[in-house]
Amino acid sequence: MKIVYIAPFLPHPMDSGAKFRIHSLVEGLAQFAEVHLVVLSDPVPAEHLSSYPRQHTTTFFPAPAESRIQKLKRYLLGAVSPFGTILGKHMPSGRLQHIQALLDQIQPDHLILGDTYISRLFQHLRFPTGRITIDTHNVESVLMGRISADKTSRAQKLRYRYLAWEARRLERDFSRVSQVLAVSEQDATVYRQQGLRRVFVVPNVVPIEQYTHLKPGDPRKLVYTAWYGYPPNEEAALRIISLSHRALKQGLQHQVSLVGKEPTQAMQEAARGADHIRITGAVPSVLPDLEAAGIFFAPLFSGSGTKLKLIEALAAGRLVITTPIGAEGLDLVHGKHVLVGNTESELLDLLRSALHDPQRYATLQNTGKQHVMQHFSQDNVNSRLQSLFLEGNHA
């Protein structure tokens, strides 16, 4: 069996949830099929290309450089563009023909479009077998709606409201493909409520064996790992800084590490002069910072899908304090696997309790770890993909 997976990112280095997902699906598919990965992305840095383990045939189609004027034009004309706002960046003149020629050459049995915005390609490509899957990382219309609601700038609200509208248009067309993959039953339910019938769950996973050996961390150290160029993560980081200031004023001694690439100016300004807050920027691996901390603090009030960062933290045996949005889609129970607060005040109370009496939550950390080991391993992905593709349950 031949499968072409068209992805919005090169899954290397694995420094974001989307990259983890692409990697796990490609690895799972490769257990029973010949996989050709097609990457539609911004230009990949040379050091990433040189260190990328080319276990699967990979074709790159980098997006051309874009000026601010060109970006503004793309957004303004997105509604009438044949490729839409996001995919339009990656479809310069002749790109569609190059992708079609590649498909004609490979003649795959199945085509997977690895993102909601990439899904628009199925309307333009000739694919005689008709077996097309859309792999979604979130319900994008829900995600963009939440981000819009959380923004204070009118311009930003309008931008994300428009992207939510565009995503809903794309999601309505999902009924025209063979099947849709969702990251959780919660996301699958949203799609089914939109009238889609062939929706199947393939969970997000991490290489659990990399985390389970980590030693217990310092119960007075908090960590959050993320890509801060993504608005929900920046907003979570700003809340962490604010709540940390409040906790310190109440006499709760602790340290905070905000780990990950592209920390924003707003984060730097909010943490200025705070010796107990450390902002690392990009790191080769999050494991040392994850091991050093006893608490993973994730006050997420926007976002969608399932959060790979929480799976990582639970696999590492950290105490996770988060929100309903942070925990959604992972079947986590407050007080059994994680601590969940609905408001900033509740999160501060949970943090206070954890800092005062860390031993109180030792059992919770173990049950959280066992939960992700049972439900979010690569073996789960492999068996699910085999059922959907090799055994013909997608037909």
mmCIF file of C-alpha atoms in Angstrom:
data_model
loop_
_atom_site.group_PDB
_atom_site.id
_atom_site.type_symbol
_atom_site.label_atom_id
_atom_site.label_comp_id
_atom_site.label_asym_id
_atom_site.label_seq_id
_atom_site.Cartn_x
_atom_site.Cartn_y
_atom_site.Cartn_z
ATOM 1 C CA MET A 1 0.000 0.000 0.000
ATOM 2 C CA LYS A 2 1.204 3.508 -0.858
ATOM 3 C CA ILE A 3 0.128 6.521 1.182
ATOM 4 C CA VAL A 4 0.921 10.176 0.573
ATOM 5 C CA TYR A 5 0.649 12.424 3.631
ATOM 6 C CA ILE A 6 0.636 16.170 2.850
ATOM 7 C CA ALA A 7 1.734 18.021 5.986
ATOM 8 C CA PRO A 8 1.948 21.695 7.017
ATOM 9 C CA PHE A 9 5.255 21.146 8.842
ATOM 10 C CA LEU A 10 8.370 19.017 8.693
ATOM 11 C CA PRO A 11 8.026 16.870 11.842
ATOM 12 C CA HIS A 12 11.555 17.729 12.960
ATOM 13 C CA PRO A 13 12.622 18.902 15.414
ATOM 14 C CA MET A 14 9.555 17.833 17.384
ATOM 15 C CA ASP A 15 9.021 21.132 19.192
ATOM 16 C CA SER A 16 5.264 21.531 18.780
ATOM 17 C CA GLY A 17 2.118 19.469 19.171
ATOM 18 C CA ALA A 18 1.450 19.496 15.422
ATOM 19 C CA LYS A 19 4.895 18.059 14.703
ATOM 20 C CA PHE A 20 4.410 15.316 17.296
ATOM 21 C CA ARG A 21 1.128 14.385 15.630
ATOM 22 C CA ILE A 22 2.532 14.279 12.102
ATOM 23 C CA HIS A 23 5.472 12.175 13.293
ATOM 24 C CA SER A 24 3.311 9.671 15.169
ATOM 25 C CA LEU A 25 0.890 9.203 12.254
ATOM 26 C CA VAL A 26 3.648 8.808 9.670
ATOM 27 C CA GLU A 27 5.420 6.285 11.912
ATOM 28 C CA GLY A 28 2.174 4.389 12.482
ATOM 29 C CA LEU A 29 1.327 4.287 8.779
ATOM 30 C CA ALA A 30 4.855 3.108 7.963
ATOM 31 C CA GLN A 31 4.189 -0.083 9.936
ATOM 32 C CA PHE A 32 2.092 -1.385 7.037
ATOM 33 C CA ALA A 33 2.495 1.028 4.103
ATOM 34 C CA GLU A 34 5.035 2.855 1.999
ATOM 35 C CA VAL A 35 4.681 6.471 3.133
ATOM 36 C CA HIS A 36 5.658 9.519 1.093
ATOM 37 C CA LEU A 37 5.646 12.732 3.127
ATOM 38 C CA VAL A 38 4.956 15.992 1.275
ATOM 39 C CA VAL A 39 5.751 19.116 3.296
ATOM 40 C CA LEU A 40 4.072 22.465 2.561
ATOM 41 C CA SER A 41 5.748 24.820 4.999
ATOM 42 C CA ASP A 42 7.838 27.900 5.446
ATOM 43 C CA PRO A 43 11.475 27.337 4.393
ATOM 44 C CA VAL A 44 13.096 24.764 6.681
ATOM 45 C CA PRO A 45 16.353 25.892 8.373
ATOM 46 C CA ALA A 46 19.425 24.163 6.993
ATOM 47 C CA GLU A 47 20.359 22.684 10.381
ATOM 48 C CA HIS A 48 16.939 21.040 10.643
ATOM 49 C CA LEU A 49 17.215 19.565 7.163
ATOM 50 C CA SER A 50 20.697 18.209 7.845
ATOM 51 C CA SER A 51 19.627 16.546 11.107
ATOM 52 C CA TYR A 52 16.299 15.248 9.794
ATOM 53 C CA PRO A 53 16.336 11.419 9.812
ATOM 54 C CA ARG A 54 14.945 10.659 6.358
ATOM 55 C CA GLN A 55 13.280 7.384 7.230
ATOM 56 C CA HIS A 56 10.543 8.090 4.681
ATOM 57 C CA THR A 57 10.653 9.633 1.224
ATOM 58 C CA THR A 58 10.055 13.347 1.728
ATOM 59 C CA THR A 59 9.338 16.106 -0.791
ATOM 60 C CA PHE A 60 9.540 19.755 0.259
ATOM 61 C CA PHE A 61 7.505 22.579 -1.224
ATOM 62 C CA PRO A 62 8.614 25.662 0.764
ATOM 63 C CA ALA A 63 6.465 28.780 0.740
ATOM 64 C CA PRO A 64 7.989 31.786 -1.018
ATOM 65 C CA ALA A 65 9.073 34.819 0.986
ATOM 66 C CA GLU A 66 6.190 37.204 1.639
ATOM 67 C CA SER A 67 6.204 40.950 2.339
ATOM 68 C CA ARG A 68 3.772 42.611 4.749
ATOM 69 C CA ILE A 69 1.833 44.004 1.798
ATOM 70 C CA GLN A 70 1.574 40.553 0.232
ATOM 71 C CA LYS A 71 0.416 39.071 3.548
ATOM 72 C CA LEU A 72 -2.255 41.763 3.938
ATOM 73 C CA LYS A 73 -3.416 41.146 0.371
ATOM 74 C CA ARG A 74 -3.611 37.399 1.037
ATOM 75 C CA TYR A 75 -5.875 37.970 4.037
ATOM 76 C CA LEU A 76 -8.049 40.508 2.220
ATOM 77 C CA LEU A 77 -8.541 38.220 -0.790
ATOM 78 C CA GLY A 78 -8.687 34.952 1.144
ATOM 79 C CA ALA A 79 -12.457 34.658 0.871
ATOM 80 C CA VAL A 80 -12.327 34.634 -2.933
ATOM 81 C CA SER A 81 -9.003 32.830 -3.379
ATOM 82 C CA PRO A 82 -9.319 29.217 -4.617
ATOM 83 C CA PHE A 83 -6.913 28.173 -1.851
ATOM 84 C CA GLY A 84 -8.109 30.382 1.006
ATOM 85 C CA THR A 85 -6.103 32.516 3.409
ATOM 86 C CA ILE A 86 -3.712 30.005 5.005
ATOM 87 C CA LEU A 87 -3.076 27.532 2.187
ATOM 88 C CA GLY A 88 -2.772 30.429 -0.279
ATOM 89 C CA LYS A 89 0.636 31.306 1.164
ATOM 90 C CA HIS A 90 1.958 27.914 0.054
ATOM 91 C CA MET A 91 0.456 27.833 -3.431
ATOM 92 C CA PRO A 92 2.456 30.111 -5.747
ATOM 93 C CA SER A 93 1.987 29.807 -9.489
ATOM 94 C CA GLY A 94 2.684 26.262 -10.679
ATOM 95 C CA ARG A 95 2.684 24.655 -7.198
ATOM 96 C CA LEU A 96 -0.597 22.778 -7.726
ATOM 97 C CA GLN A 97 0.719 21.294 -10.970
ATOM 98 C CA HIS A 98 3.897 20.116 -9.219
ATOM 99 C CA ILE A 99 1.890 18.396 -6.487
ATOM 100 C CA GLN A 100 -0.379 16.781 -9.075
ATOM 101 C CA ALA A 101 2.647 15.521 -11.044
ATOM 102 C CA LEU A 102 4.044 13.980 -7.865
ATOM 103 C CA LEU A 103 0.769 12.159 -7.166
ATOM 104 C CA ASP A 104 0.633 10.934 -10.759
ATOM 105 C CA GLN A 105 4.162 9.582 -10.369
ATOM 106 C CA ILE A 106 3.618 7.855 -7.002
ATOM 107 C CA GLN A 107 0.056 6.656 -7.691
ATOM 108 C CA PRO A 108 -0.807 6.254 -4.002
ATOM 109 C CA ASP A 109 -3.683 4.163 -2.727
ATOM 110 C CA HIS A 110 -4.581 6.791 -0.172
ATOM 111 C CA LEU A 111 -4.061 10.535 0.219
ATOM 112 C CA ILE A 112 -4.007 12.138 3.679
ATOM 113 C CA LEU A 113 -4.357 15.909 3.957
ATOM 114 C CA GLY A 114 -2.776 16.695 7.306
ATOM 115 C CA ASP A 115 -4.503 19.894 8.343
ATOM 116 C CA THR A 116 -7.899 21.588 8.045
ATOM 117 C CA TYR A 117 -6.504 24.369 5.841
ATOM 118 C CA ILE A 118 -4.660 21.915 3.590
ATOM 119 C CA SER A 119 -7.965 20.046 3.129
ATOM 120 C CA ARG A 120 -8.940 22.520 0.405
ATOM 121 C CA LEU A 121 -6.518 20.684 -1.902
ATOM 122 C CA PHE A 122 -8.937 17.787 -2.427
ATOM 123 C CA GLN A 123 -11.106 20.119 -4.530
ATOM 124 C CA HIS A 124 -8.205 20.787 -6.904
ATOM 125 C CA LEU A 125 -6.277 17.521 -7.204
ATOM 126 C CA ARG A 126 -7.128 14.627 -9.514
ATOM 127 C CA PHE A 127 -7.104 11.472 -7.418
ATOM 128 C CA PRO A 128 -8.849 8.585 -9.205
ATOM 129 C CA THR A 129 -9.126 6.213 -6.232
ATOM 130 C CA GLY A 130 -11.060 8.829 -4.276
ATOM 131 C CA ARG A 131 -9.749 7.551 -0.926
ATOM 132 C CA ILE A 132 -8.940 10.805 0.806
ATOM 133 C CA THR A 133 -8.536 11.332 4.557
ATOM 134 C CA ILE A 134 -8.385 14.661 6.375
ATOM 135 C CA ASP A 135 -6.301 14.558 9.551
ATOM 136 C CA THR A 136 -7.293 17.393 11.901
ATOM 137 C CA HIS A 137 -5.207 18.689 14.805
ATOM 138 C CA ASN A 138 -8.107 20.684 16.283
ATOM 139 C CA VAL A 139 -11.634 21.665 15.363
ATOM 140 C CA GLU A 140 -10.235 24.823 13.814
ATOM 141 C CA SER A 141 -13.530 26.745 13.832
ATOM 142 C CA VAL A 142 -13.776 26.190 17.615
ATOM 143 C CA LEU A 143 -10.111 27.057 18.153
ATOM 144 C CA MET A 144 -10.262 30.309 16.198
ATOM 145 C CA GLY A 145 -13.521 31.274 17.869
ATOM 146 C CA ARG A 146 -11.970 30.805 21.300
ATOM 147 C CA ILE A 147 -8.880 32.804 20.391
ATOM 148 C CA SER A 148 -11.084 35.608 19.048
ATOM 149 C CA ALA A 149 -13.110 35.677 22.269
ATOM 150 C CA ASP A 150 -9.918 35.897 24.344
ATOM 151 C CA LYS A 151 -8.421 38.823 22.393
ATOM 152 C CA THR A 152 -8.830 42.404 23.607
ATOM 153 C CA SER A 153 -7.701 44.106 20.387
ATOM 154 C CA ARG A 154 -10.582 44.712 17.971
ATOM 155 C CA ALA A 155 -8.314 44.034 14.991
ATOM 156 C CA GLN A 156 -7.203 40.699 16.471
ATOM 157 C CA LYS A 157 -10.790 39.765 17.322
ATOM 158 C CA LEU A 158 -11.834 40.410 13.731
ATOM 159 C CA ARG A 159 -8.848 38.486 12.330
ATOM 160 C CA TYR A 160 -9.593 35.325 14.306
ATOM 161 C CA ARG A 161 -13.340 35.660 13.800
ATOM 162 C CA TYR A 162 -12.664 35.658 10.064
ATOM 163 C CA LEU A 163 -10.413 32.590 10.373
ATOM 164 C CA ALA A 164 -13.156 30.829 12.354
ATOM 165 C CA TRP A 165 -15.627 31.590 9.550
ATOM 166 C CA GLU A 166 -13.184 30.276 6.951
ATOM 167 C CA ALA A 167 -12.586 27.105 8.985
ATOM 168 C CA ARG A 168 -16.336 26.439 9.254
ATOM 169 C CA ARG A 169 -16.586 26.642 5.448
ATOM 170 C CA LEU A 170 -13.824 24.063 5.104
ATOM 171 C CA GLU A 171 -15.299 21.770 7.762
ATOM 172 C CA ARG A 172 -18.637 21.696 5.920
ATOM 173 C CA ASP A 173 -16.813 20.186 2.924
ATOM 174 C CA PHE A 174 -15.346 17.344 4.997
ATOM 175 C CA SER A 175 -18.430 15.279 4.118
ATOM 176 C CA ARG A 176 -17.040 14.926 0.585
ATOM 177 C CA VAL A 177 -13.971 12.861 1.604
ATOM 178 C CA SER A 178 -13.607 9.242 2.719
ATOM 179 C CA GLN A 179 -13.020 9.935 6.402
ATOM 180 C CA VAL A 180 -11.914 12.508 8.971
ATOM 181 C CA LEU A 181 -9.470 11.873 11.799
ATOM 182 C CA ALA A 182 -9.972 13.707 15.097
ATOM 183 C CA VAL A 183 -7.628 13.835 18.092
ATOM 184 C CA SER A 184 -10.309 13.067 20.688
ATOM 185 C CA GLU A 185 -13.892 11.923 21.140
ATOM 186 C CA GLN A 186 -14.713 15.490 22.135
ATOM 187 C CA ASP A 187 -13.536 16.834 18.773
ATOM 188 C CA ALA A 188 -15.211 13.920 16.961
ATOM 189 C CA THR A 189 -18.507 14.777 18.645
ATOM 190 C CA VAL A 190 -18.288 18.363 17.356
ATOM 191 C CA TYR A 191 -17.764 17.083 13.804
ATOM 192 C CA ARG A 192 -20.669 14.651 14.121
ATOM 193 C CA GLN A 193 -22.890 17.477 15.339
ATOM 194 C CA GLN A 194 -21.931 19.272 12.122
ATOM 195 C CA GLY A 195 -23.393 16.319 10.214
ATOM 196 C CA LEU A 196 -20.229 14.350 9.437
ATOM 197 C CA ARG A 197 -20.629 10.588 9.585
ATOM 198 C CA ARG A 198 -17.214 9.048 9.012
ATOM 199 C CA VAL A 199 -15.180 10.556 11.845
ATOM 200 C CA PHE A 200 -12.643 8.427 13.710
ATOM 201 C CA VAL A 201 -10.382 9.163 16.674
ATOM 202 C CA VAL A 202 -6.628 8.731 16.422
ATOM 203 C CA PRO A 203 -5.167 10.206 19.623
ATOM 204 C CA ASN A 204 -2.224 12.526 19.972
ATOM 205 C CA VAL A 205 0.716 10.746 21.579
ATOM 206 C CA VAL A 206 4.285 11.348 22.702
ATOM 207 C CA PRO A 207 7.235 8.910 22.899
ATOM 208 C CA ILE A 208 6.327 7.992 26.474
ATOM 209 C CA GLU A 209 9.553 6.078 27.101
ATOM 210 C CA GLN A 210 11.457 9.384 26.969
ATOM 211 C CA TYR A 211 9.554 10.724 29.973
ATOM 212 C CA THR A 212 8.827 7.831 32.322
ATOM 213 C CA HIS A 213 12.426 7.572 33.589
ATOM 214 C CA LEU A 214 12.613 11.184 34.822
ATOM 215 C CA LYS A 215 13.338 11.686 38.515
ATOM 216 C CA PRO A 216 10.878 13.486 40.825
ATOM 217 C CA GLY A 217 11.156 17.252 40.518
ATOM 218 C CA ASP A 218 11.357 20.034 43.080
ATOM 219 C CA PRO A 219 7.784 20.625 44.375
ATOM 220 C CA ARG A 220 8.467 24.378 44.573
ATOM 221 C CA LYS A 221 9.426 24.646 40.904
ATOM 222 C CA LEU A 222 6.765 25.283 38.265
ATOM 223 C CA VAL A 223 7.253 24.739 34.539
ATOM 224 C CA TYR A 224 5.286 25.409 31.373
ATOM 225 C CA THR A 225 6.578 24.253 27.989
ATOM 226 C CA ALA A 226 5.180 25.714 24.783
ATOM 227 C CA TRP A 227 5.662 27.541 21.511
ATOM 228 C CA TYR A 228 4.775 31.092 22.537
ATOM 229 C CA GLY A 229 4.151 32.326 19.011
ATOM 230 C CA TYR A 230 0.809 30.512 19.333
ATOM 231 C CA PRO A 231 -1.662 32.931 20.999
ATOM 232 C CA PRO A 232 -3.215 30.510 23.552
ATOM 233 C CA ASN A 233 0.275 29.669 24.846
ATOM 234 C CA GLU A 234 1.318 33.301 25.146
ATOM 235 C CA GLU A 235 -1.886 34.053 27.047
ATOM 236 C CA ALA A 236 -1.273 31.086 29.364
ATOM 237 C CA ALA A 237 2.291 32.297 30.019
ATOM 238 C CA LEU A 238 1.066 35.801 30.879
ATOM 239 C CA ARG A 239 -1.426 34.290 33.326
ATOM 240 C CA ILE A 240 1.326 32.191 34.899
ATOM 241 C CA ILE A 241 3.431 35.313 35.420
ATOM 242 C CA SER A 242 0.484 37.203 36.922
ATOM 243 C CA LEU A 243 -0.525 34.351 39.232
ATOM 244 C CA SER A 244 3.096 33.815 40.232
ATOM 245 C CA HIS A 245 3.380 37.466 41.304
ATOM 246 C CA ARG A 246 0.193 37.090 43.360
ATOM 247 C CA ALA A 247 1.424 33.844 44.958
ATOM 248 C CA LEU A 248 4.754 35.419 45.919
ATOM 249 C CA LYS A 249 2.972 38.356 47.546
ATOM 250 C CA GLN A 250 1.081 35.804 49.656
ATOM 251 C CA GLY A 251 4.371 34.350 50.871
ATOM 252 C CA LEU A 252 4.413 31.279 48.623
ATOM 253 C CA GLN A 253 8.057 30.795 47.701
ATOM 254 C CA HIS A 254 8.496 29.168 44.293
ATOM 255 C CA GLN A 255 10.274 29.392 40.941
ATOM 256 C CA VAL A 256 8.792 29.454 37.440
ATOM 257 C CA SER A 257 10.359 28.305 34.164
ATOM 258 C CA LEU A 258 8.648 29.252 30.906
ATOM 259 C CA VAL A 259 10.328 26.993 28.372
ATOM 260 C CA GLY A 260 10.059 27.143 24.610
ATOM 261 C CA LYS A 261 10.675 29.106 21.457
ATOM 262 C CA GLU A 262 9.492 32.603 20.556
ATOM 263 C CA PRO A 263 8.712 34.093 23.966
ATOM 264 C CA THR A 264 6.958 37.376 23.314
ATOM 265 C CA GLN A 265 7.828 40.917 24.297
ATOM 266 C CA ALA A 266 4.703 41.007 26.475
ATOM 267 C CA MET A 267 6.025 38.006 28.421
ATOM 268 C CA GLN A 268 9.447 39.601 28.881
ATOM 269 C CA GLU A 269 7.924 42.852 30.101
ATOM 270 C CA ALA A 270 5.543 41.103 32.516
ATOM 271 C CA ALA A 271 8.439 39.121 34.049
ATOM 272 C CA ARG A 272 10.933 42.021 34.160
ATOM 273 C CA GLY A 273 12.572 42.324 37.589
ATOM 274 C CA ALA A 274 11.122 39.013 38.809
ATOM 275 C CA ASP A 275 14.095 36.879 39.880
ATOM 276 C CA HIS A 276 11.846 33.872 40.457
ATOM 277 C CA ILE A 277 10.669 33.751 36.806
ATOM 278 C CA ARG A 278 12.922 32.324 34.107
ATOM 279 C CA ILE A 279 12.133 32.580 30.381
ATOM 280 C CA THR A 280 14.419 30.254 28.434
ATOM 281 C CA GLY A 281 13.610 30.753 24.759
ATOM 282 C CA ALA A 282 14.238 27.799 22.437
ATOM 283 C CA VAL A 283 15.953 24.803 24.037
ATOM 284 C CA PRO A 284 17.362 21.590 22.506
ATOM 285 C CA SER A 285 15.065 19.541 24.757
ATOM 286 C CA VAL A 286 12.398 20.307 27.354
ATOM 287 C CA LEU A 287 13.325 17.213 29.377
ATOM 288 C CA PRO A 288 15.850 18.863 31.752
ATOM 289 C CA ASP A 289 13.402 21.628 32.706
ATOM 290 C CA LEU A 290 10.536 19.149 32.959
ATOM 291 C CA GLU A 291 12.624 16.936 35.244
ATOM 292 C CA ALA A 292 13.684 19.845 37.464
ATOM 293 C CA ALA A 293 10.091 20.930 38.227
ATOM 294 C CA GLY A 294 7.519 19.191 40.370
ATOM 295 C CA ILE A 295 4.486 21.098 39.017
ATOM 296 C CA PHE A 296 3.349 21.624 35.435
ATOM 297 C CA PHE A 297 1.169 24.733 35.453
ATOM 298 C CA ALA A 298 -1.056 25.217 32.375
ATOM 299 C CA PRO A 299 -3.743 27.912 32.858
ATOM 300 C CA LEU A 300 -5.138 27.608 29.324
ATOM 301 C CA PHE A 301 -8.347 29.528 28.642
ATOM 302 C CA SER A 302 -8.299 29.196 24.859
ATOM 303 C CA GLY A 303 -7.110 26.557 22.415
ATOM 304 C CA SER A 304 -8.617 23.322 21.164
ATOM 305 C CA GLY A 305 -7.804 19.672 20.506
ATOM 306 C CA THR A 306 -5.620 17.800 22.969
ATOM 307 C CA LYS A 307 -2.526 19.282 24.550
ATOM 308 C CA LEU A 308 0.664 17.301 23.933
ATOM 309 C CA LYS A 309 2.375 19.316 26.659
ATOM 310 C CA LEU A 310 -0.018 17.857 29.240
ATOM 311 C CA ILE A 311 0.591 14.306 28.000
ATOM 312 C CA GLU A 312 4.344 14.940 28.319
ATOM 313 C CA ALA A 313 3.993 16.290 31.855
ATOM 314 C CA LEU A 314 1.759 13.436 32.991
ATOM 315 C CA ALA A 315 4.073 10.826 31.454
ATOM 316 C CA ALA A 316 6.910 12.447 33.413
ATOM 317 C CA GLY A 317 4.937 12.096 36.645
ATOM 318 C CA ARG A 318 4.547 15.834 37.234
ATOM 319 C CA LEU A 319 1.623 17.278 39.156
ATOM 320 C CA VAL A 320 -0.512 19.026 36.521
ATOM 321 C CA ILE A 321 -2.628 22.080 37.402
ATOM 322 C CA THR A 322 -4.753 23.226 34.486
ATOM 323 C CA THR A 323 -8.196 24.313 33.267
ATOM 324 C CA PRO A 324 -11.086 22.473 31.577
ATOM 325 C CA ILE A 325 -9.739 23.617 28.185
ATOM 326 C CA GLY A 326 -6.268 22.378 29.103
ATOM 327 C CA ALA A 327 -7.601 18.966 30.123
ATOM 328 C CA GLU A 328 -10.199 18.530 27.373
ATOM 329 C CA GLY A 329 -10.105 15.482 25.156
ATOM 330 C CA LEU A 330 -7.769 13.529 27.451
ATOM 331 C CA ASP A 331 -10.412 11.921 29.724
ATOM 332 C CA LEU A 332 -8.712 13.402 32.773
ATOM 333 C CA VAL A 333 -10.580 13.590 36.074
ATOM 334 C CA HIS A 334 -10.035 16.424 38.547
ATOM 335 C CA GLY A 335 -8.605 15.052 41.781
ATOM 336 C CA LYS A 336 -7.734 11.706 40.199
ATOM 337 C CA HIS A 337 -5.307 12.531 37.378
ATOM 338 C CA VAL A 338 -4.894 16.335 37.505
ATOM 339 C CA LEU A 339 -6.083 19.428 39.363
ATOM 340 C CA VAL A 340 -8.529 21.560 37.363
ATOM 341 C CA GLY A 341 -9.510 25.143 38.116
ATOM 342 C CA ASN A 342 -12.199 27.081 36.272
ATOM 343 C CA THR A 343 -10.997 30.571 37.170
ATOM 344 C CA GLU A 344 -7.729 32.307 38.003
ATOM 345 C CA SER A 345 -8.765 32.394 41.676
ATOM 346 C CA GLU A 346 -9.384 28.633 41.700
ATOM 347 C CA LEU A 347 -6.046 28.015 39.981
ATOM 348 C CA LEU A 348 -4.277 30.149 42.591
ATOM 349 C CA ASP A 349 -5.981 28.187 45.379
ATOM 350 C CA LEU A 350 -4.863 24.891 43.807
ATOM 351 C CA LEU A 351 -1.329 26.200 43.413
ATOM 352 C CA ARG A 352 -1.294 27.357 47.042
ATOM 353 C CA SER A 353 -2.447 23.918 48.178
ATOM 354 C CA ALA A 354 0.169 22.128 46.075
ATOM 355 C CA LEU A 355 2.989 24.342 47.344
ATOM 356 C CA HIS A 356 1.916 23.951 50.997
ATOM 357 C CA ASP A 357 1.506 20.168 50.938
ATOM 358 C CA PRO A 358 3.103 18.495 47.883
ATOM 359 C CA GLN A 359 2.902 14.994 49.377
ATOM 360 C CA ARG A 360 -0.877 15.260 49.366
ATOM 361 C CA TYR A 361 -0.861 14.804 45.578
ATOM 362 C CA ALA A 362 1.687 11.980 45.185
ATOM 363 C CA THR A 363 -1.019 9.421 44.366
ATOM 364 C CA LEU A 364 -2.591 11.763 41.814
ATOM 365 C CA GLN A 365 0.724 12.075 39.985
ATOM 366 C CA ASN A 366 1.003 8.295 39.692
ATOM 367 C CA THR A 367 -2.557 7.814 38.419
ATOM 368 C CA GLY A 368 -2.024 10.557 35.837
ATOM 369 C CA LYS A 369 1.123 8.832 34.623
ATOM 370 C CA GLN A 370 -0.585 5.460 34.364
ATOM 371 C CA HIS A 371 -3.493 7.025 32.463
ATOM 372 C CA VAL A 372 -1.342 8.414 29.660
ATOM 373 C CA MET A 373 0.779 5.256 29.483
ATOM 374 C CA GLN A 374 -2.387 3.245 28.899
ATOM 375 C CA HIS A 375 -4.174 5.534 26.434
ATOM 376 C CA PHE A 376 -1.590 7.740 24.698
ATOM 377 C CA SER A 377 1.200 5.506 23.434
ATOM 378 C CA GLN A 378 2.412 4.955 19.879
ATOM 379 C CA ASP A 379 0.986 1.422 20.040
ATOM 380 C CA ASN A 380 -2.505 2.928 20.334
ATOM 381 C CA VAL A 381 -1.913 4.966 17.185
ATOM 382 C CA ASN A 382 -0.457 2.009 15.269
ATOM 383 C CA SER A 383 -3.406 -0.279 15.982
ATOM 384 C CA ARG A 384 -5.967 2.416 15.208
ATOM 385 C CA LEU A 385 -4.387 3.291 11.861
ATOM 386 C CA GLN A 386 -4.127 -0.363 10.913
ATOM 387 C CA SER A 387 -7.841 -0.774 11.608
ATOM 388 C CA LEU A 388 -8.768 2.267 9.533
ATOM 389 C CA PHE A 389 -6.468 1.781 6.556
ATOM 390 C CA LEU A 390 -5.119 -1.774 6.299
ATOM 391 C CA GLU A 391 -8.287 -3.574 7.373
ATOM 392 C CA GLY A 392 -10.493 -1.392 5.200
ATOM 393 C CA ASN A 393 -12.660 0.070 7.959
ATOM 394 C CA HIS A 394 -12.485 3.447 6.210
ATOM 395 C CA ALA A 395 -14.467 2.248 3.214
#
